[in-house]
Coordinates of C-alpha atoms in Angstrom, one line a residue:
X10 CA 57.8 234.4 105.2
X11 CA 60.5 235.7 102.7
X12 CA 59.7 234.0 99.6
X13 CA 55.7 236.3 100.6
X14 CA 57.7 239.3 101.3
X15 CA 59.1 238.7 97.6
X16 CA 55.8 238.1 96.0
X17 CA 54.8 241.4 97.5
X18 CA 57.4 242.7 96.4
X19 CA 58.0 241.8 92.9
X20 CA 53.7 241.7 92.7
X21 CA 54.2 237.6 91.9
X22 CA 50.9 235.2 91.7
X23 CA 50.5 233.4 94.8
X24 CA 51.2 229.4 93.4
X25 CA 48.2 227.2 92.2
X26 CA 46.4 224.6 94.6
X27 CA 48.3 222.1 92.0
X28 CA 51.9 223.9 92.6
X29 CA 51.4 224.2 96.0
X30 CA 50.1 220.1 96.4
X31 CA 52.8 219.6 93.9
X32 CA 55.9 221.4 96.2
X33 CA 54.3 219.2 99.3
X34 CA 54.5 215.9 97.6
X35 CA 57.0 216.3 95.5
X36 CA 58.7 219.0 96.4
X37 CA 61.8 218.5 94.2
X38 CA 59.9 218.1 90.7
X39 CA 61.4 221.9 89.3
X40 CA 65.0 220.4 89.4
X41 CA 66.6 218.2 86.3
X42 CA 66.7 214.7 87.4
X43 CA 70.8 214.5 87.8
X44 CA 70.5 217.8 90.3
X45 CA 68.0 215.2 92.4
X46 CA 70.5 212.6 92.4
X47 CA 72.9 215.2 93.8
X48 CA 70.8 216.6 96.5
X49 CA 69.8 213.3 97.7
X50 CA 73.5 212.3 97.8
X51 CA 74.5 215.1 99.9
X52 CA 71.7 214.0 102.0
X53 CA 72.8 210.7 102.4
X54 CA 75.9 212.3 103.6
X55 CA 74.6 213.9 106.2
X56 CA 73.1 211.2 107.7
X57 CA 76.5 208.8 107.7
X58 CA 78.3 211.9 109.1
X59 CA 76.3 211.8 111.8
X60 CA 75.9 207.7 112.3
X61 CA 79.6 208.3 112.0
X62 CA 79.6 211.2 115.3
X63 CA 77.6 208.6 116.9
X64 CA 79.7 206.0 117.1
X65 CA 82.5 207.9 117.4
X66 CA 80.4 208.5 121.0
X67 CA 80.2 205.3 121.7
X68 CA 84.0 205.0 122.0
X69 CA 83.9 203.3 118.5
X70 CA 86.8 204.8 116.1
X71 CA 84.5 204.6 112.8
X72 CA 85.9 207.8 110.8
X73 CA 87.7 207.4 107.6
X74 CA 89.7 210.4 106.4
X75 CA 86.5 211.5 104.4
X76 CA 84.8 211.6 107.7
X77 CA 82.0 209.0 107.2
X78 CA 81.9 205.2 108.8
X79 CA 82.0 203.6 105.3
X80 CA 82.1 204.8 101.5
X81 CA 79.5 206.3 100.5
X82 CA 78.6 205.4 96.8
X83 CA 76.6 207.2 94.4
X84 CA 72.9 207.6 94.4
X85 CA 71.5 204.6 92.4
X86 CA 69.1 206.6 89.3
X87 CA 65.2 204.6 89.2
X88 CA 64.7 203.2 85.6
X89 CA 61.4 205.3 85.7
X90 CA 61.3 208.9 86.9
X91 CA 57.4 209.8 86.1
X92 CA 54.5 207.7 87.0
X93 CA 56.7 205.4 88.8
X94 CA 54.5 204.4 91.7
X95 CA 52.6 201.1 92.0
X96 CA 50.5 202.0 94.6
X97 CA 48.8 205.5 95.9
X98 CA 47.0 206.6 98.2
X99 CA 44.1 208.9 98.3
X100 CA 42.2 211.2 100.7
X101 CA 38.7 212.5 100.7
X102 CA 38.0 215.9 101.8
X103 CA 37.0 219.6 100.8
X104 CA 39.2 220.4 98.1
X105 CA 39.9 224.2 97.4
X106 CA 36.4 224.7 95.2
X107 CA 34.3 223.6 98.8
X108 CA 33.5 220.4 97.3
X109 CA 33.2 218.2 100.5
X110 CA 33.6 214.7 98.2
X111 CA 36.7 215.4 96.4
X112 CA 39.1 212.8 96.3
X113 CA 42.5 213.7 95.8
X114 CA 46.2 214.6 98.4
X115 CA 46.2 217.0 101.4
X116 CA 48.1 220.1 101.4
X117 CA 47.8 221.7 105.1
X118 CA 48.3 220.4 108.5
X119 CA 45.8 219.0 110.7
X120 CA 47.6 221.1 113.7
X121 CA 47.3 224.4 111.8
X122 CA 43.3 223.2 110.9
X123 CA 44.1 224.4 107.4
X124 CA 44.2 220.9 105.4
X125 CA 43.1 221.4 101.6
X126 CA 42.5 218.4 99.4
X127 CA 43.6 218.9 96.1
X128 CA 43.5 216.6 92.3
X129 CA 46.6 215.1 91.6
X130 CA 45.9 215.2 88.3
X131 CA 49.2 217.0 87.7
X132 CA 51.7 215.3 90.6
X133 CA 54.3 213.3 88.4
X134 CA 55.3 210.5 90.5
X135 CA 51.6 208.9 90.2
X136 CA 50.7 207.4 87.4
X137 CA 47.8 208.1 85.0
X138 CA 45.6 204.9 85.7
X139 CA 45.7 205.7 89.4
X140 CA 44.6 209.4 88.8
X141 CA 42.4 207.8 86.4
X142 CA 40.7 205.4 89.0
X143 CA 40.8 208.7 91.7
X144 CA 38.5 210.8 89.5
X145 CA 35.8 207.9 88.9
X146 CA 35.5 207.1 92.6
X147 CA 35.2 210.8 93.3
X148 CA 32.2 210.9 90.5
X149 CA 30.8 208.5 92.3
X150 CA 30.9 209.6 96.0
X151 CA 29.7 212.8 94.3
X152 CA 26.3 210.7 93.0
X153 CA 26.0 209.5 96.2
X154 CA 23.4 210.6 98.7
X155 CA 26.1 209.6 101.7
X156 CA 28.1 212.3 102.7
X157 CA 32.1 211.9 103.2
X158 CA 33.9 210.9 106.4
X159 CA 35.9 214.1 107.6
X160 CA 36.1 213.4 110.4
X161 CA 34.7 210.3 112.4
X162 CA 32.3 212.1 115.1
X163 CA 30.7 214.0 112.7
X164 CA 29.9 211.1 110.6
X165 CA 29.6 210.8 106.9
X166 CA 30.9 207.0 105.2
X167 CA 33.0 207.7 101.9
X168 CA 37.3 207.7 102.8
X169 CA 40.3 207.0 101.3
X170 CA 40.5 205.2 97.9
X171 CA 44.1 203.4 97.4
X172 CA 45.4 202.2 93.6
X173 CA 47.3 199.3 93.3
X174 CA 48.9 198.6 90.1
X175 CA 51.2 196.2 88.2
X176 CA 53.4 196.2 84.9
X177 CA 51.0 193.0 83.8
X178 CA 48.6 195.6 83.3
X179 CA 46.2 194.8 87.0
X180 CA 44.1 197.0 88.4
X181 CA 43.6 197.1 92.1
X182 CA 41.2 199.5 93.9
X183 CA 40.2 199.4 97.7
X184 CA 38.2 201.3 98.9
X185 CA 37.5 202.5 102.6
X186 CA 34.2 203.2 104.7
X187 CA 33.0 203.8 107.8
X188 CA 29.3 202.0 108.6
X189 CA 28.9 205.1 111.5
X190 CA 25.3 204.0 112.4
X191 CA 24.0 201.7 108.9
X192 CA 22.4 198.5 109.1
X193 CA 23.8 195.4 106.8
X194 CA 21.0 195.6 104.9
X195 CA 21.7 199.8 104.0
X196 CA 25.3 198.7 103.7
X197 CA 24.8 195.5 101.1
X198 CA 22.8 198.2 98.7
X199 CA 26.3 200.5 99.2
X200 CA 28.8 197.6 98.1
X201 CA 26.4 197.0 95.5
X202 CA 26.1 200.7 93.6
X203 CA 29.6 200.8 94.1
X204 CA 30.1 197.5 92.1
X205 CA 27.9 198.9 89.2
X206 CA 29.7 201.6 89.0
X207 CA 32.7 200.2 88.1
X208 CA 31.4 197.2 86.3
X209 CA 28.6 198.6 84.6
X210 CA 28.3 202.5 84.9
X211 CA 31.3 205.2 84.2
X212 CA 33.6 203.6 86.3
X213 CA 34.0 200.3 84.0
X214 CA 37.0 202.9 82.1
X215 CA 39.5 201.6 85.0
X216 CA 39.4 198.2 83.9
X217 CA 39.5 197.0 87.4
X218 CA 40.2 193.5 87.8
X219 CA 40.0 193.6 91.6
X220 CA 37.6 196.1 93.4
X221 CA 37.9 195.8 97.5
X222 CA 35.3 197.4 100.2
X223 CA 36.8 197.6 104.0
X224 CA 34.6 198.4 106.5
X225 CA 36.8 200.4 108.8
X226 CA 36.0 202.5 112.0
X227 CA 39.4 203.3 112.0
X228 CA 42.2 205.4 110.3
X229 CA 44.1 202.1 109.3
X230 CA 42.8 198.7 110.0
X231 CA 44.0 195.2 108.8
X232 CA 43.0 192.3 107.3
X233 CA 42.2 191.0 110.9
X234 CA 40.3 193.7 112.3
X235 CA 38.1 194.6 109.6
X236 CA 38.3 192.2 106.4
X237 CA 38.7 193.5 103.0
X238 CA 35.6 192.6 101.0
X239 CA 35.9 191.6 97.3
X240 CA 33.4 193.3 95.3
X241 CA 34.3 192.5 92.0
X242 CA 37.0 190.4 90.1
X243 CA 40.2 188.2 91.6
X244 CA 41.0 188.7 94.7
X245 CA 44.9 189.8 93.8
X246 CA 46.9 191.7 91.0
X247 CA 50.2 189.6 90.2
X248 CA 53.6 191.4 89.6
X249 CA 56.6 189.9 87.5
X250 CA 60.1 190.9 89.0
X251 CA 63.8 189.5 88.2
X252 CA 61.4 186.3 85.9
X253 CA 59.0 185.4 89.1
X254 CA 55.2 186.0 89.4
X255 CA 54.6 187.6 92.7
X256 CA 50.9 187.6 94.0
X257 CA 49.7 190.8 95.5
X258 CA 46.9 190.7 97.8
X259 CA 45.6 193.8 99.3
X260 CA 47.7 195.0 102.3
X261 CA 50.7 193.3 101.4
X262 CA 53.6 195.5 101.2
X263 CA 55.4 195.9 97.9
X264 CA 58.1 198.1 97.1
X265 CA 56.8 200.9 95.5
X266 CA 59.1 201.0 92.3
X267 CA 58.7 198.4 90.5
X268 CA 61.3 198.8 88.1
X269 CA 63.8 200.5 91.1
X270 CA 63.2 197.0 93.2
X271 CA 65.0 195.0 90.4
X272 CA 67.8 197.2 90.7
X273 CA 67.9 197.0 94.0
X274 CA 67.4 193.3 94.6
X275 CA 69.8 192.9 92.1
X276 CA 72.0 194.7 94.2
X277 CA 71.6 193.4 97.2
X278 CA 72.2 189.6 96.0
X279 CA 75.5 190.9 94.9
X280 CA 76.3 192.3 98.5
X281 CA 74.9 189.2 100.1
X282 CA 77.8 187.5 98.5
X283 CA 75.3 184.3 98.7
X284 CA 77.4 181.2 98.2
X285 CA 75.7 177.5 97.7
X286 CA 75.6 176.7 101.2
X287 CA 74.4 179.8 102.4
X288 CA 71.3 180.5 104.5
X289 CA 69.3 183.6 103.6
X290 CA 67.2 185.1 106.5
X291 CA 64.9 187.8 105.3
X292 CA 63.2 190.1 108.1
X293 CA 60.4 191.7 107.2
X294 CA 59.9 189.7 104.2
X295 CA 56.3 191.0 103.4
X296 CA 55.4 189.1 100.1
X297 CA 58.4 187.1 99.7
X298 CA 60.3 189.0 97.0
X299 CA 64.0 189.8 98.1
X300 CA 63.8 186.1 99.1
X301 CA 62.6 184.4 96.0
X302 CA 64.3 186.3 94.0
X303 CA 67.8 185.3 95.8
X304 CA 66.5 181.6 96.2
X305 CA 68.5 180.4 93.6
X306 CA 71.9 181.7 95.2
X307 CA 71.1 180.4 98.6
X308 CA 70.9 176.7 100.2
X309 CA 67.4 178.1 102.1
X310 CA 65.9 180.9 102.7
X311 CA 63.4 182.0 105.7
X312 CA 61.6 184.6 105.2
X313 CA 59.2 186.4 108.5
X314 CA 56.5 188.9 108.0
X315 CA 54.1 190.1 110.7
X316 CA 51.1 191.1 107.9
X317 CA 49.6 187.1 107.7
X318 CA 47.8 187.8 104.6
X319 CA 51.7 189.0 103.2
X320 CA 52.9 185.1 104.0
X321 CA 49.7 183.4 102.6
X322 CA 51.3 185.6 99.2
X323 CA 54.8 184.4 99.6
X324 CA 54.4 180.3 100.6
X325 CA 51.9 181.3 97.2
X326 CA 54.6 182.6 95.6
X327 CA 57.7 180.5 96.1
X328 CA 54.8 177.2 95.0
X329 CA 53.8 178.5 91.9
X330 CA 57.5 179.9 90.8
X331 CA 58.9 176.6 91.6
X332 CA 60.6 177.1 95.0
X333 CA 60.9 174.7 97.3
X334 CA 63.6 176.3 99.6
X335 CA 62.0 178.4 101.6
X336 CA 59.9 178.9 104.4
X337 CA 57.7 181.4 105.9
X338 CA 56.6 182.3 108.8
X339 CA 53.9 185.0 110.5
X340 CA 54.3 186.8 113.3
X341 CA 55.8 189.5 114.9
X342 CA 59.6 190.2 114.2
X343 CA 60.5 190.4 117.7
X344 CA 57.9 187.3 118.8
X345 CA 59.6 184.6 115.7
X346 CA 63.7 186.3 115.4
X347 CA 64.5 184.8 118.6
X348 CA 63.1 181.8 118.9
X349 CA 64.7 180.8 115.7
X350 CA 67.7 182.1 116.1
X351 CA 68.2 181.1 119.9
X352 CA 68.4 177.5 119.1
X353 CA 70.7 178.2 115.5
X354 CA 73.4 175.0 115.2
X355 CA 73.2 174.6 111.5
X356 CA 77.1 175.4 111.0
X357 CA 75.9 177.0 106.8
X358 CA 76.7 180.8 107.2
X359 CA 74.0 182.9 107.5
X360 CA 73.4 186.2 106.2
X361 CA 70.2 188.4 107.0
X362 CA 68.5 191.1 105.1
X363 CA 66.3 193.5 106.7
X364 CA 63.5 195.8 105.2
X365 CA 61.4 197.4 107.8
X366 CA 59.1 199.8 107.9
X367 CA 60.0 203.3 108.8
X368 CA 59.5 202.7 112.7
X369 CA 62.8 200.3 111.9
X370 CA 63.7 197.1 113.8
X371 CA 62.3 196.0 117.0
X372 CA 65.1 196.1 120.0
X373 CA 64.2 192.3 120.6
X374 CA 65.0 191.8 116.8
X375 CA 68.6 193.5 117.1
X376 CA 69.1 191.8 120.1
X377 CA 69.2 188.4 118.9
X378 CA 70.8 189.3 115.3
X379 CA 73.8 190.6 117.6
X380 CA 73.7 187.0 119.4
X381 CA 73.7 185.1 116.9
X382 CA 77.2 184.6 116.0
X383 CA 76.6 182.7 113.0
X384 CA 75.1 186.0 111.2
X385 CA 78.6 187.9 110.0
X386 CA 76.8 189.6 107.1
X387 CA 73.5 191.8 107.4
X388 CA 72.8 193.9 104.6
X389 CA 69.7 197.0 106.4
X390 CA 67.3 198.2 103.5
X391 CA 65.9 201.7 105.1
X392 CA 63.4 204.0 103.7
X393 CA 64.2 206.8 106.2
X394 CA 68.0 206.3 107.5
X395 CA 67.7 209.5 109.6
X396 CA 64.9 208.4 111.6
X397 CA 64.2 205.0 113.9
X398 CA 66.6 203.1 111.9
X399 CA 69.8 204.6 113.0
X400 CA 69.0 204.1 116.7
X401 CA 69.0 200.3 115.6
X402 CA 72.4 200.9 113.5
X403 CA 73.8 201.9 116.8
X404 CA 72.3 199.0 118.6
X405 CA 74.1 196.9 116.0
X406 CA 77.7 198.3 116.2
X407 CA 77.7 199.6 119.8
X408 CA 80.6 197.5 122.3
X409 CA 78.8 194.2 123.9
X410 CA 76.5 195.6 126.8
X411 CA 75.7 193.0 129.2
X412 CA 72.7 195.6 130.9
X413 CA 71.3 195.1 127.2
X414 CA 71.7 191.9 127.1
X415 CA 74.1 192.3 123.5
X416 CA 76.6 189.7 123.9
X417 CA 77.7 189.2 120.3
X418 CA 80.7 191.2 118.3
X419 CA 79.3 194.1 117.4
X420 CA 78.9 195.1 113.8
X421 CA 80.8 196.9 111.8
X422 CA 79.3 199.5 108.6
X423 CA 81.4 198.7 105.3
X424 CA 79.4 199.8 102.5
X425 CA 76.3 202.4 102.2
X426 CA 74.7 202.6 99.0
X427 CA 71.7 205.1 98.2
X428 CA 68.9 203.7 96.0
X429 CA 66.6 206.9 94.4
X430 CA 63.1 204.5 94.6
X431 CA 61.5 207.9 94.7
X432 CA 62.3 210.4 92.5
X433 CA 60.9 214.1 92.7
X434 CA 61.0 213.3 96.9
X435 CA 63.5 213.6 98.6
X436 CA 63.1 210.1 100.2
X437 CA 66.3 208.1 99.4
X438 CA 66.0 204.0 100.2
X439 CA 69.6 203.1 102.1
X440 CA 71.5 199.9 101.9
X441 CA 73.6 199.3 104.4
X442 CA 76.3 196.9 104.4
X443 CA 77.4 195.7 108.2
X444 CA 80.0 192.7 109.2
X445 CA 81.7 191.5 111.4

């Protein structure tokens, strides 16, 4: 309201749709990079202050002279500031001009019913290759007689586009399609047209390594729920990280900033203080990138991941890179980890690295870690430390609680290091080192 009044008083023009999108997706884009880092450092300080206060409420004397529960290092900058994303998700909806087949990113909210889909050509954290594929996809669906699927119950078919790229020059496009009432013959026709467009038509400029198609009647579907169908090219794309080569499936997790990930993993390796007899427990391991990049420092790596295809990738990655001291387990961490640790009798030092989604770790995972006395050192990598991860931090550090079956000695936060994996946004990846 204040900005609106200021514009009315000063006759300032309303921001363009491009500016509105940039402000929504990359809110720090106008700030010089060193100022972005200052903003993020202050936000991470406030998160640690909150953690310190919450620990005090639990009766834990955690605050140091600076008011924080542990030292906070300066934000580690991203090696690449613009176009760093290796994965982008584009929506299909009505654009500012009313075109219902606009491919871009959302401005507005569903609750306010003011969503507009704006092309992302000017957004600084998205690489030009992703923008090119999005533009070609829009051209294709605009030629198609089938409608876009804006609301499932209103019909339509063409839905979101995911683009993944690697530093090896590979590009994967994944197109989500609502089948509605179409039969198999009609679906086959649409898949053939899509393949033809990207292999023989205008879409050839994208030089896709892989083109996938997913028939989905839900907002998000795993491969098990709705298989990814390869229409063209290779089933996987490949990325190089710290001298290793990694295979990536359509729905496998991979850190979105590859150059920043190398810096992050190098420091994670240093913080682990791993020795030749250390066992590294890699929880939420994705395609195995953390464990495999540190395998040469430890005697054994044990990875746990819920996405089955990612575990297949992890096993392939280990074999391809000649790494034989890793084992990977597919399944929910809350089901797999307690079984792994309940009977743990290995005398070797055990270090845990957890890298969960924004939802944080399931309580049973935290409990299994707490109750395994062999784990003396824990690295928690969080992309949203102010969210559900805060609950995990408190569960790790609280006094033993028989009611919650937390018998193990509590952890203590020792060091916090923020990494700027997401330039131009408020987001930061925080690495918290715990020990006991």
